[in-house]
Short mmCIF file of C-alpha atoms in Angstrom, two decimals:
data_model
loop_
_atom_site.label_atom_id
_atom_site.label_comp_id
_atom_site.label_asym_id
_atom_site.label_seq_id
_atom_site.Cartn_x
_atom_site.Cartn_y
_atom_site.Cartn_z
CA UNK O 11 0.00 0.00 0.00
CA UNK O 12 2.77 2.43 0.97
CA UNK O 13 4.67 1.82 -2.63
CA UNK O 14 1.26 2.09 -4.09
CA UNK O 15 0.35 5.57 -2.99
CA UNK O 16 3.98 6.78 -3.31
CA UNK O 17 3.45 5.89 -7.26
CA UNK O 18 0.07 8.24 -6.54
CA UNK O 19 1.55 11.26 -6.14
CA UNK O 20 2.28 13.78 -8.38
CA UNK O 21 5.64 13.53 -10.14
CA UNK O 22 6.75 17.08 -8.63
CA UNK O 23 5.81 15.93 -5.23
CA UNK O 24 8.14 12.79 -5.04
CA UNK O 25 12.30 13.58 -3.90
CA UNK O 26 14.17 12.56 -6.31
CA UNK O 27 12.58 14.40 -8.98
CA UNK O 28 12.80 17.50 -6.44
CA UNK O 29 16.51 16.87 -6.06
CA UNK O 30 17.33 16.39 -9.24
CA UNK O 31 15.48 19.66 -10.21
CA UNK O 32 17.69 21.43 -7.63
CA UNK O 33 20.51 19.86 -9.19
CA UNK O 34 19.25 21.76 -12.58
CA UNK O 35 18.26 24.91 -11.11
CA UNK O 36 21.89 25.06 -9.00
CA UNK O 37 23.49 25.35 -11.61
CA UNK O 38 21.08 27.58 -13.93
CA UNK O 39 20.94 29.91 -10.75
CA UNK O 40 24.79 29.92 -9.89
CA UNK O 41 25.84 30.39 -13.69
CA UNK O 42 23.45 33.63 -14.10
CA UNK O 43 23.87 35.74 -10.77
CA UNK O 44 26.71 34.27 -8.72
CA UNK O 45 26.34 37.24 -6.43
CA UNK O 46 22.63 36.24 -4.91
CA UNK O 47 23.98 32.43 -5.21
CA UNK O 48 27.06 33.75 -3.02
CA UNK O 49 24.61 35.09 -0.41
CA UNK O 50 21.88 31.88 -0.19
CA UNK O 51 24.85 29.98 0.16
CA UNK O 52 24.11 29.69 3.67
CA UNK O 53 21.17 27.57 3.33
CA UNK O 54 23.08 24.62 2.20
CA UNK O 55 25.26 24.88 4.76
CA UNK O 56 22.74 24.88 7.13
CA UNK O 57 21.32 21.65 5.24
CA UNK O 58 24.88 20.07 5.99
CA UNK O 59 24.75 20.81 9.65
CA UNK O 60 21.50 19.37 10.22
CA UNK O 61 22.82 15.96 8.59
CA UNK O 62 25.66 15.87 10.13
CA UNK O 63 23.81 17.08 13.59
CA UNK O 64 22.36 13.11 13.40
CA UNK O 65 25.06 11.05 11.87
CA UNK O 66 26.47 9.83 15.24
CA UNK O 67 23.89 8.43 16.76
CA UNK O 68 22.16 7.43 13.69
CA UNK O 69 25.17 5.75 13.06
CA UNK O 70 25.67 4.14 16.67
CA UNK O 71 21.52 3.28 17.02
CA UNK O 72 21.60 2.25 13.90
CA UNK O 73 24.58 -0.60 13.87
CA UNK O 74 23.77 -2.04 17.38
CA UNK O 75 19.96 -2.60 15.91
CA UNK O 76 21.42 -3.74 13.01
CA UNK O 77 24.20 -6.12 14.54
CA UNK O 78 21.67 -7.32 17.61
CA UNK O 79 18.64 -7.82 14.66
CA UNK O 80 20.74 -10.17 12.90
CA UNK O 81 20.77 -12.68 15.54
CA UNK O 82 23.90 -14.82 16.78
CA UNK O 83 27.59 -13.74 16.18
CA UNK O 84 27.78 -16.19 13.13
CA UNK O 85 25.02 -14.03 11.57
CA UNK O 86 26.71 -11.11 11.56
CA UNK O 87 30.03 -12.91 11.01
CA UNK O 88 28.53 -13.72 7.84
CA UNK O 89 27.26 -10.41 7.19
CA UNK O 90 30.17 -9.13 8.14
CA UNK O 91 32.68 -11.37 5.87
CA UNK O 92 30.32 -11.02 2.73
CA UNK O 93 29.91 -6.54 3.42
CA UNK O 94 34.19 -7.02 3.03
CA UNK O 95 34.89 -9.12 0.32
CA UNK O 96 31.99 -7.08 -1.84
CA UNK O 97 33.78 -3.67 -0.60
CA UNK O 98 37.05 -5.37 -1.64
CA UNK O 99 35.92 -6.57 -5.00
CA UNK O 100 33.99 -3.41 -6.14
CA UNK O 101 36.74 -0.91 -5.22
CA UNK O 102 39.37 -2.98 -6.94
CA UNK O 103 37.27 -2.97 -9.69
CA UNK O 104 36.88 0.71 -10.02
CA UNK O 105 40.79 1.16 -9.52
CA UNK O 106 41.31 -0.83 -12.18
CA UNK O 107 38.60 1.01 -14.39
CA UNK O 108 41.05 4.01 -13.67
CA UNK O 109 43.85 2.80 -14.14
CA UNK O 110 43.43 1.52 -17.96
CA UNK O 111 41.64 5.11 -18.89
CA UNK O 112 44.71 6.68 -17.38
CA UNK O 113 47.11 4.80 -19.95
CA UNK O 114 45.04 4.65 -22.83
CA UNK O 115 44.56 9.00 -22.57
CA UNK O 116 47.32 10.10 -21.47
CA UNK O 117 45.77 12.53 -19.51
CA UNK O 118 49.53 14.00 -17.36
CA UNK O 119 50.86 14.45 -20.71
CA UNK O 120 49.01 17.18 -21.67
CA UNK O 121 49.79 19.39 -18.37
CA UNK O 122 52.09 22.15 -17.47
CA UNK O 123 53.54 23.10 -14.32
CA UNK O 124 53.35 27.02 -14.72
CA UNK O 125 52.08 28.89 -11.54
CA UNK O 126 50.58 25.40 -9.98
CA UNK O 127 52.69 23.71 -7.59
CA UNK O 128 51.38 25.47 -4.74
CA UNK O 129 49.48 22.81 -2.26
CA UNK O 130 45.89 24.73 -0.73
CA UNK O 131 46.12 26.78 2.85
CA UNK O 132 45.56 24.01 5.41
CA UNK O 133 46.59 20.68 3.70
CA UNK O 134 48.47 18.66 5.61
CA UNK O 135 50.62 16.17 3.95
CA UNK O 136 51.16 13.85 6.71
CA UNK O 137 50.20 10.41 6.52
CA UNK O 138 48.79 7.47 9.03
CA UNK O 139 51.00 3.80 8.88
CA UNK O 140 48.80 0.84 9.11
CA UNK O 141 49.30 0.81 12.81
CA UNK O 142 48.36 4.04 13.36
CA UNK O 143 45.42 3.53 11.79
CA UNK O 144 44.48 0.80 13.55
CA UNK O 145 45.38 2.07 16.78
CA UNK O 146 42.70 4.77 15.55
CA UNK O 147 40.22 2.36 15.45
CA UNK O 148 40.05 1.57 18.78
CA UNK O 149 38.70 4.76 20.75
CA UNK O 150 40.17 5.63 24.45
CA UNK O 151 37.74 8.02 24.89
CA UNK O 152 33.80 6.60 22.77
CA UNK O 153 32.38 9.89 24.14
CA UNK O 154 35.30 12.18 22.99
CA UNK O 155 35.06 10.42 19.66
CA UNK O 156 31.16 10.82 19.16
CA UNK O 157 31.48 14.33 20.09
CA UNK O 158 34.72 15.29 17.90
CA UNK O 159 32.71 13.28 14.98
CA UNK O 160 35.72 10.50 14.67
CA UNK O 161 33.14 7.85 12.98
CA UNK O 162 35.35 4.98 12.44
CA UNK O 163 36.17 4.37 16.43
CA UNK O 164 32.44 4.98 16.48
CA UNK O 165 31.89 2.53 14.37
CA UNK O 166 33.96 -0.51 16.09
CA UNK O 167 32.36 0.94 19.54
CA UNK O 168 28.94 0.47 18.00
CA UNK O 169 29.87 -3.26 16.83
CA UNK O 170 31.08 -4.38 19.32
CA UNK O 171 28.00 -3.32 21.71
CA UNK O 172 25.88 -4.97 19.22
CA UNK O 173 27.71 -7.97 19.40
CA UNK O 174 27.98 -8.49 23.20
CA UNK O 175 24.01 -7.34 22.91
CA UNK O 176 23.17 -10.55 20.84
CA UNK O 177 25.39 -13.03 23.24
CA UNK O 178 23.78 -11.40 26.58
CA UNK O 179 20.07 -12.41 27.88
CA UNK O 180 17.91 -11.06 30.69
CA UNK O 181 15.37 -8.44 31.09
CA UNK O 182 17.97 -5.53 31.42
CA UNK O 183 19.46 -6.43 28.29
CA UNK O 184 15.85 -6.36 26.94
CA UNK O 185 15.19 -2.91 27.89
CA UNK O 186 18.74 -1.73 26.44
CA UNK O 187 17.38 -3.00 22.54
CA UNK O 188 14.25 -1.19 23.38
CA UNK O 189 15.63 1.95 23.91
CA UNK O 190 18.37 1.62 21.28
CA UNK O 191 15.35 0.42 18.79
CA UNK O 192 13.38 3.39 20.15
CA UNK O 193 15.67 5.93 19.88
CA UNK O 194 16.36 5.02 16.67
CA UNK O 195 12.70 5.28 15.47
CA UNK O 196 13.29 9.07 16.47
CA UNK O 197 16.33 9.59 14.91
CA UNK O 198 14.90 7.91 11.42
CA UNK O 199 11.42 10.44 12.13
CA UNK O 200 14.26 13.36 12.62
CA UNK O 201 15.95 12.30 9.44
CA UNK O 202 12.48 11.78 7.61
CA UNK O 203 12.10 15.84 8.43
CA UNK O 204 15.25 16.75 7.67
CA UNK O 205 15.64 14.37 4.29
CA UNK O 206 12.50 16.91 3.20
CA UNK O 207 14.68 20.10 3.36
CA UNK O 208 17.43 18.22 0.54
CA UNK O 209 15.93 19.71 -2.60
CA UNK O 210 16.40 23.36 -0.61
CA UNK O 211 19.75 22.77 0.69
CA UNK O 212 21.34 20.94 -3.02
CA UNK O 213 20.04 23.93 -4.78
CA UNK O 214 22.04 26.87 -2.57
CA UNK O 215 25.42 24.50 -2.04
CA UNK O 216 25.30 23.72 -6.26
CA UNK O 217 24.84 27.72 -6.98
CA UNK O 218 27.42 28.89 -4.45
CA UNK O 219 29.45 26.26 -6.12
CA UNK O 220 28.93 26.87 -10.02
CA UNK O 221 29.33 30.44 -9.11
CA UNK O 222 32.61 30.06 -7.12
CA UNK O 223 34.61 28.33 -9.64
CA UNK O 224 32.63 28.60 -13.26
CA UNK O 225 32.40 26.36 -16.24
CA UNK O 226 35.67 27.40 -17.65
CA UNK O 227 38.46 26.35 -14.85
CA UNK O 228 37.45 22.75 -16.14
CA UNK O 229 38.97 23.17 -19.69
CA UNK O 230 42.35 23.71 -18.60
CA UNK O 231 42.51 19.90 -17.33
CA UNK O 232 39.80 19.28 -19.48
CA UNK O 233 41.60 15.67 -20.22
CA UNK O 234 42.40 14.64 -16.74
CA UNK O 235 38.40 15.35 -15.82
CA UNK O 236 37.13 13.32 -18.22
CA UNK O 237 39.94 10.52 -17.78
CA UNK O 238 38.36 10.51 -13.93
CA UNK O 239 34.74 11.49 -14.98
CA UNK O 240 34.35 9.00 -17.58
CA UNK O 241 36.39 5.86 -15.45
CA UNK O 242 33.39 6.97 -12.21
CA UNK O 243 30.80 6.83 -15.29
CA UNK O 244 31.55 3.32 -16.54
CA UNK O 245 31.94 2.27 -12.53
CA UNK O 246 28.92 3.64 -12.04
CA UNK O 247 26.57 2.94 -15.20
CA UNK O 248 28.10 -0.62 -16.17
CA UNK O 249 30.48 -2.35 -13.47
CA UNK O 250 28.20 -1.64 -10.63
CA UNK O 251 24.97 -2.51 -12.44
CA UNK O 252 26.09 -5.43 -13.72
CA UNK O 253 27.34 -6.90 -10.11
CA UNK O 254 23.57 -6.00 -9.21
CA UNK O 255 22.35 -7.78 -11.63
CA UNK O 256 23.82 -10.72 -11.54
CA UNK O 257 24.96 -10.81 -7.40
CA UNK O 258 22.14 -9.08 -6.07
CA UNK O 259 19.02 -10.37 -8.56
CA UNK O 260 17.70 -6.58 -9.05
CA UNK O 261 16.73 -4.62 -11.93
CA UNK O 262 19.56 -1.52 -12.04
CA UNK O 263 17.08 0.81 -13.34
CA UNK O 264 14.44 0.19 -11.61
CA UNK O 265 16.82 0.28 -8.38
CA UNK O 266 18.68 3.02 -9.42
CA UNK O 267 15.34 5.49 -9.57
CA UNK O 268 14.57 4.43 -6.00
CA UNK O 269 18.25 5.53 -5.31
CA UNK O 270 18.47 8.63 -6.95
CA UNK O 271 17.64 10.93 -4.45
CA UNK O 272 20.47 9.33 -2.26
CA UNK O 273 23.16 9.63 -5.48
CA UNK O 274 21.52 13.24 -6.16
CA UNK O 275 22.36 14.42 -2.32
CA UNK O 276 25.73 12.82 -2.38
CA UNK O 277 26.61 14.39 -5.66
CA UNK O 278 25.62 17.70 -4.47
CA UNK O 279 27.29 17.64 -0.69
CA UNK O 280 30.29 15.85 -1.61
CA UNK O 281 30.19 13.61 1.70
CA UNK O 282 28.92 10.13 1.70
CA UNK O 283 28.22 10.45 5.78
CA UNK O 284 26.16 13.29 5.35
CA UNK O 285 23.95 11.61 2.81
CA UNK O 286 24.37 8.59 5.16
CA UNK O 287 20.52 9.41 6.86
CA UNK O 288 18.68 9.55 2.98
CA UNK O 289 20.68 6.70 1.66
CA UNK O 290 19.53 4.59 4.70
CA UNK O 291 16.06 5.90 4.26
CA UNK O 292 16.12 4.84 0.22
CA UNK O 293 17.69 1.37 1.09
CA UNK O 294 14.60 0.05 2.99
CA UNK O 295 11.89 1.56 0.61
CA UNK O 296 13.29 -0.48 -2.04
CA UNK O 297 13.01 -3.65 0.01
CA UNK O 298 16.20 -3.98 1.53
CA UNK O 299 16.24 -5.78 5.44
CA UNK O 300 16.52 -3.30 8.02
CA UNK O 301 19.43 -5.04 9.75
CA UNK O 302 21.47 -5.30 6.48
CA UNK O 303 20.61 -1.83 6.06
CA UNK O 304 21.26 -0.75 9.52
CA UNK O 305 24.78 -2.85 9.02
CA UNK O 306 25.90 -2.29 5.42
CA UNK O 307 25.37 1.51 5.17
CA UNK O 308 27.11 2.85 8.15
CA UNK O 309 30.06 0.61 7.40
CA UNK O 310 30.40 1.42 4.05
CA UNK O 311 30.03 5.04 4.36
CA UNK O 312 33.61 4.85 5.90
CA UNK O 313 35.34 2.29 4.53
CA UNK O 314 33.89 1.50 0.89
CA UNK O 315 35.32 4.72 -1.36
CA UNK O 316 35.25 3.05 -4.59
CA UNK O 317 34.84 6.28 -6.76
CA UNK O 318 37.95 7.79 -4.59
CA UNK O 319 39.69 5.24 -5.00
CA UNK O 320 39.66 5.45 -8.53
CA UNK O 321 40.23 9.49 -8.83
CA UNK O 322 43.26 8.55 -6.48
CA UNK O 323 44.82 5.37 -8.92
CA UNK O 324 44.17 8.23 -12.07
CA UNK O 325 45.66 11.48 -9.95
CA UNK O 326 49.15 9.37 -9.19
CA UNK O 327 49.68 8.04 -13.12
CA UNK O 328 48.47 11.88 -14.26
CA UNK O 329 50.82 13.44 -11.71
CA UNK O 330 53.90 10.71 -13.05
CA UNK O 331 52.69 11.41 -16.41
CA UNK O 332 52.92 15.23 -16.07
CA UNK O 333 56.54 14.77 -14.05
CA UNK O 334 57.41 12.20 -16.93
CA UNK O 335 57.87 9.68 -14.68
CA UNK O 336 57.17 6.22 -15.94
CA UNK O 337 55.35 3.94 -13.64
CA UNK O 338 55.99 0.44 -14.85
CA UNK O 339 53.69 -2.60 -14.19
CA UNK O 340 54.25 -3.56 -10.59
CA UNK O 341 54.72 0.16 -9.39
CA UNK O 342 51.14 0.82 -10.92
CA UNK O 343 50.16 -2.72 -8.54
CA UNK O 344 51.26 -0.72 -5.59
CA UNK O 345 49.27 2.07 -6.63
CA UNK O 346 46.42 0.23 -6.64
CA UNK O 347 47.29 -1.67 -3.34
CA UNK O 348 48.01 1.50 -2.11
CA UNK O 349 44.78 3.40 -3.27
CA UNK O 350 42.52 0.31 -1.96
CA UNK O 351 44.39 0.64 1.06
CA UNK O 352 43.67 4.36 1.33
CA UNK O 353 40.23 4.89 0.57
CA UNK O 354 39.53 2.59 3.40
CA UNK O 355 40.67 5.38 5.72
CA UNK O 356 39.32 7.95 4.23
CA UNK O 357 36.70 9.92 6.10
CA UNK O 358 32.72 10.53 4.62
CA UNK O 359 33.76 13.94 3.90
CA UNK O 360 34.35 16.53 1.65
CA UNK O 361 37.76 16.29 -0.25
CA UNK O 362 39.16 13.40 2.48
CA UNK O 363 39.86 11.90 -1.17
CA UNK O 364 42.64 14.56 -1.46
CA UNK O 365 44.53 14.08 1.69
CA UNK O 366 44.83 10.27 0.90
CA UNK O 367 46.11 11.15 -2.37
CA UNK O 368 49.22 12.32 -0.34
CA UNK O 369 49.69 8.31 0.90
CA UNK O 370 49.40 6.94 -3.04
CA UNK O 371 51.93 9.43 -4.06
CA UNK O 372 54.37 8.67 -1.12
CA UNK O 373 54.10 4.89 -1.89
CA UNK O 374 55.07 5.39 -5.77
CA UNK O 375 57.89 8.31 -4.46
CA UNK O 376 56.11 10.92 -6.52
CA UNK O 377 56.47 14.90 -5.46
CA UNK O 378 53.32 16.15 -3.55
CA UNK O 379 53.54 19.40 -5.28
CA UNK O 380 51.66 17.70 -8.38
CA UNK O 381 48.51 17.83 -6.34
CA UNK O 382 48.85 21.96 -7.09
CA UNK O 383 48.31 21.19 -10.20
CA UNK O 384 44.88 19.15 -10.11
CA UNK O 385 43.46 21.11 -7.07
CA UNK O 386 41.43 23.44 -9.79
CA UNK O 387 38.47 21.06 -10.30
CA UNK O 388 38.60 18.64 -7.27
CA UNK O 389 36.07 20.22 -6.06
CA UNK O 390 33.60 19.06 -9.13
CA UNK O 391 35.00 15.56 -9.42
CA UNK O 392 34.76 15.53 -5.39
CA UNK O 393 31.02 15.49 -6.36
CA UNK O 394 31.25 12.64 -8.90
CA UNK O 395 33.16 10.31 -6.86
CA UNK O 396 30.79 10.90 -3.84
CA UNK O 397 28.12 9.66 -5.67
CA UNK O 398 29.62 6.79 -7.35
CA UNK O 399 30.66 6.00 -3.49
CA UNK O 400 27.21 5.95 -2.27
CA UNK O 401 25.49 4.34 -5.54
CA UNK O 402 28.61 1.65 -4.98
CA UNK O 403 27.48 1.38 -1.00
CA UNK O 404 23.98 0.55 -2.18
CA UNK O 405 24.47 -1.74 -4.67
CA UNK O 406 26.41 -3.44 -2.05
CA UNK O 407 23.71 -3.19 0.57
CA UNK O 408 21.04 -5.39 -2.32
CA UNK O 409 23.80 -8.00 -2.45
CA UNK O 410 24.46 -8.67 0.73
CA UNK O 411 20.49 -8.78 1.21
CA UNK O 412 19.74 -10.78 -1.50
CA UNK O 413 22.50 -13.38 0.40
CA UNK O 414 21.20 -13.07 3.57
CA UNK O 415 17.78 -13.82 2.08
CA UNK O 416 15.26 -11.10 0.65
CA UNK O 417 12.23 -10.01 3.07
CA UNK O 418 10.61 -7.54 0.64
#
């Protein structure tokens, strides 16, 4: 009944056609007065706090549900193991997507170094080992982490509850999923309300955007956008679909309109946590079990960056390129170790793809100062590869579902 009277209403009532008119009339707006688009650019980012206001504990609510609705610990073992090795096999994918565009155009070849070496005010070029990272994982404060935002040591936290939650029994442990499931029915009515406000907040960040940098900046590395526009497209419009179809048993088109808002919101905010709350919403209105949902989305919102991954495989072999450095076969295998690697730790946010660029480059011993020379339009690719990140996070959430055995 609910899909039924959602087909009902009008076509300029339904979100994704709202987004994706904001999308248009961003754009329209920012390209004919960039002053006024300059001045409502405030109403985005008021749209961006208000997601980001609920990410932790929709995140947190939502994984221990999640984890404790699966059952036993070898249910969400299983989960678990099958969320990884899709993450794994998607984002290698992508890479290598990249990294055969990247040889066949060229793209480094056709750049200059004039006036561009300069890295942007405020980025830092240091790097995290492996144990550092992992170290990172594990949070020595879970109430300093929620409240500096550090998702991934919220993330273990959040597991880990949900785990003990499912091996524990007794009324108090009872009451603790009750009040986890029921604060989590608020957060998902706060998101509902906020979700609303989307077509609002995409059309004042897209103007202030279109009006800050203009159409032409993108000509001057006109090949190395479309080397990394067109490698996110085919990711995107033919790997991905194709591992729905055939892993997860869905119709891409048909799944891809119930995602679009989600892909729309990404594209426009550049941050695959703050589209986390509409992606989740989208996920169970196309059928998708709550506790894969619940499981899949947070998780991969941190750790499954298959559309940065790819921008950072093409940014090392155009930076080599444009150095005339040549990268032989098993030095472009560490750059796409090395980029799988990275992604993982790179955060839901706005241009985190950039600072693990820094890690790819150091692994392949290429100068940083190359970055200075791509910076112009990472802003507008920041956008692609968000989307293809979520869009990749959801076609990952149908296969694990259609594993763990469809409920819709």
């Amino acid at each position: 009944m609910t899909e039924n009277s959602a087909n009902s209403k009008p076509w300029y009532l339904k979100l994704h056609w709202q987004v994706l008119l904001a999308l248009v009339a961003g754009v329209a707006f920012g390209w004919l007065t960039p002053t006024t688009a300059e001045k409502i650019g405030f109403l985005g980012d008021l749209f961006l706090r208000l997601l980001k206001m609920i990410i932790i504990p929709l995140i947190f609510t939502s994984l221990v549900s999640g984890v404790s609705s699966l059952g036993s610990a070898r249910s969400v073992g299983r989960v678990g193991v099958r969320t990884v090795i899709y993450y794994t096999v998607s984002t290698t994918l992508a890479i290598t997507v990249g990294l055969t565009l990247v040889n066949i155009i060229q793209p480094g070849s056709q750049l200059t170094l004039a006036g561009a070496n300069e890295l942007p005010e405020g980025f830092s070029t240091t790097s995290q080992t492996l144990p550092e990272f992992l170290i990172r994982m594990v949070p020595d404060n879970i109430v300093s982490a929620m409240a500096s935002g550090d998702v991934l040591p919220v993330i273990v936290f959040a597991l880990l509850f949900g785990l003990f939650l499912t091996r524990l029994n007794g009324p108090n442990v009872d009451t603790v999923q009750k009040v986890v499931d029921g604060v989590l029915e608020i957060i998902q009515a706060l998101t509902l309300a906020i979700v609303k406000l989307a077509p609002v907040g995409i059309f004042a960040l897209l103007a202030r955007e279109v009006a800050r940098s203009g159409p032409g900046i993108i000509w001057e590395l006109r090949y190395y956008f479309v080397t990394v526009g067109a490698g996110l497209l085919i990711h995107a419009t033919v790997t991905l679909p194709l591992v729905l179809f055939i892993l997860g048993r869905r119709t891409p088109t048909k799944y891809a309109r119930r995602m679009a808002p989600a892909v729309a919101t990404a594209f426009s905010t550049a941050s695959s946590s703050a589209t986390l709350p509409l992606s989740m919403d989208c996920s169970e209105k196309a059928g998708n079990r709550r506790g894969v949902t619940s499981f899949v989305l947070p998780l991969g919102a941190t750790v499954n960056m298959d559309g940065t991954a790819l921008y950072e495989a093409v940014a090392a072999l155009t930076i080599a390129q444009m150095y005339g450095v040549s990268l032989e076969l098993p030095q472009q295998a560490l750059v796409l170790l090395t980029a799988l690697l990275a992604s993982v730790g790179a955060a839901g946010i706005p241009m985190a793809g950039l600072v693990m660029l820094v890690v790819v480059l150091q692994a392949v011993g290429l100068p940083l100062e190359g970055i200075g020379t791509i910076i112009a339009v990472d802003r507008v690719l920041d956008m692609m590869r968000t989307a293809t990140n979520v869009w990749s996070d959801l076609v990952g959430t149908a296969v694990v579902n259609r594993f763990e055995g469809d409920a819709s």
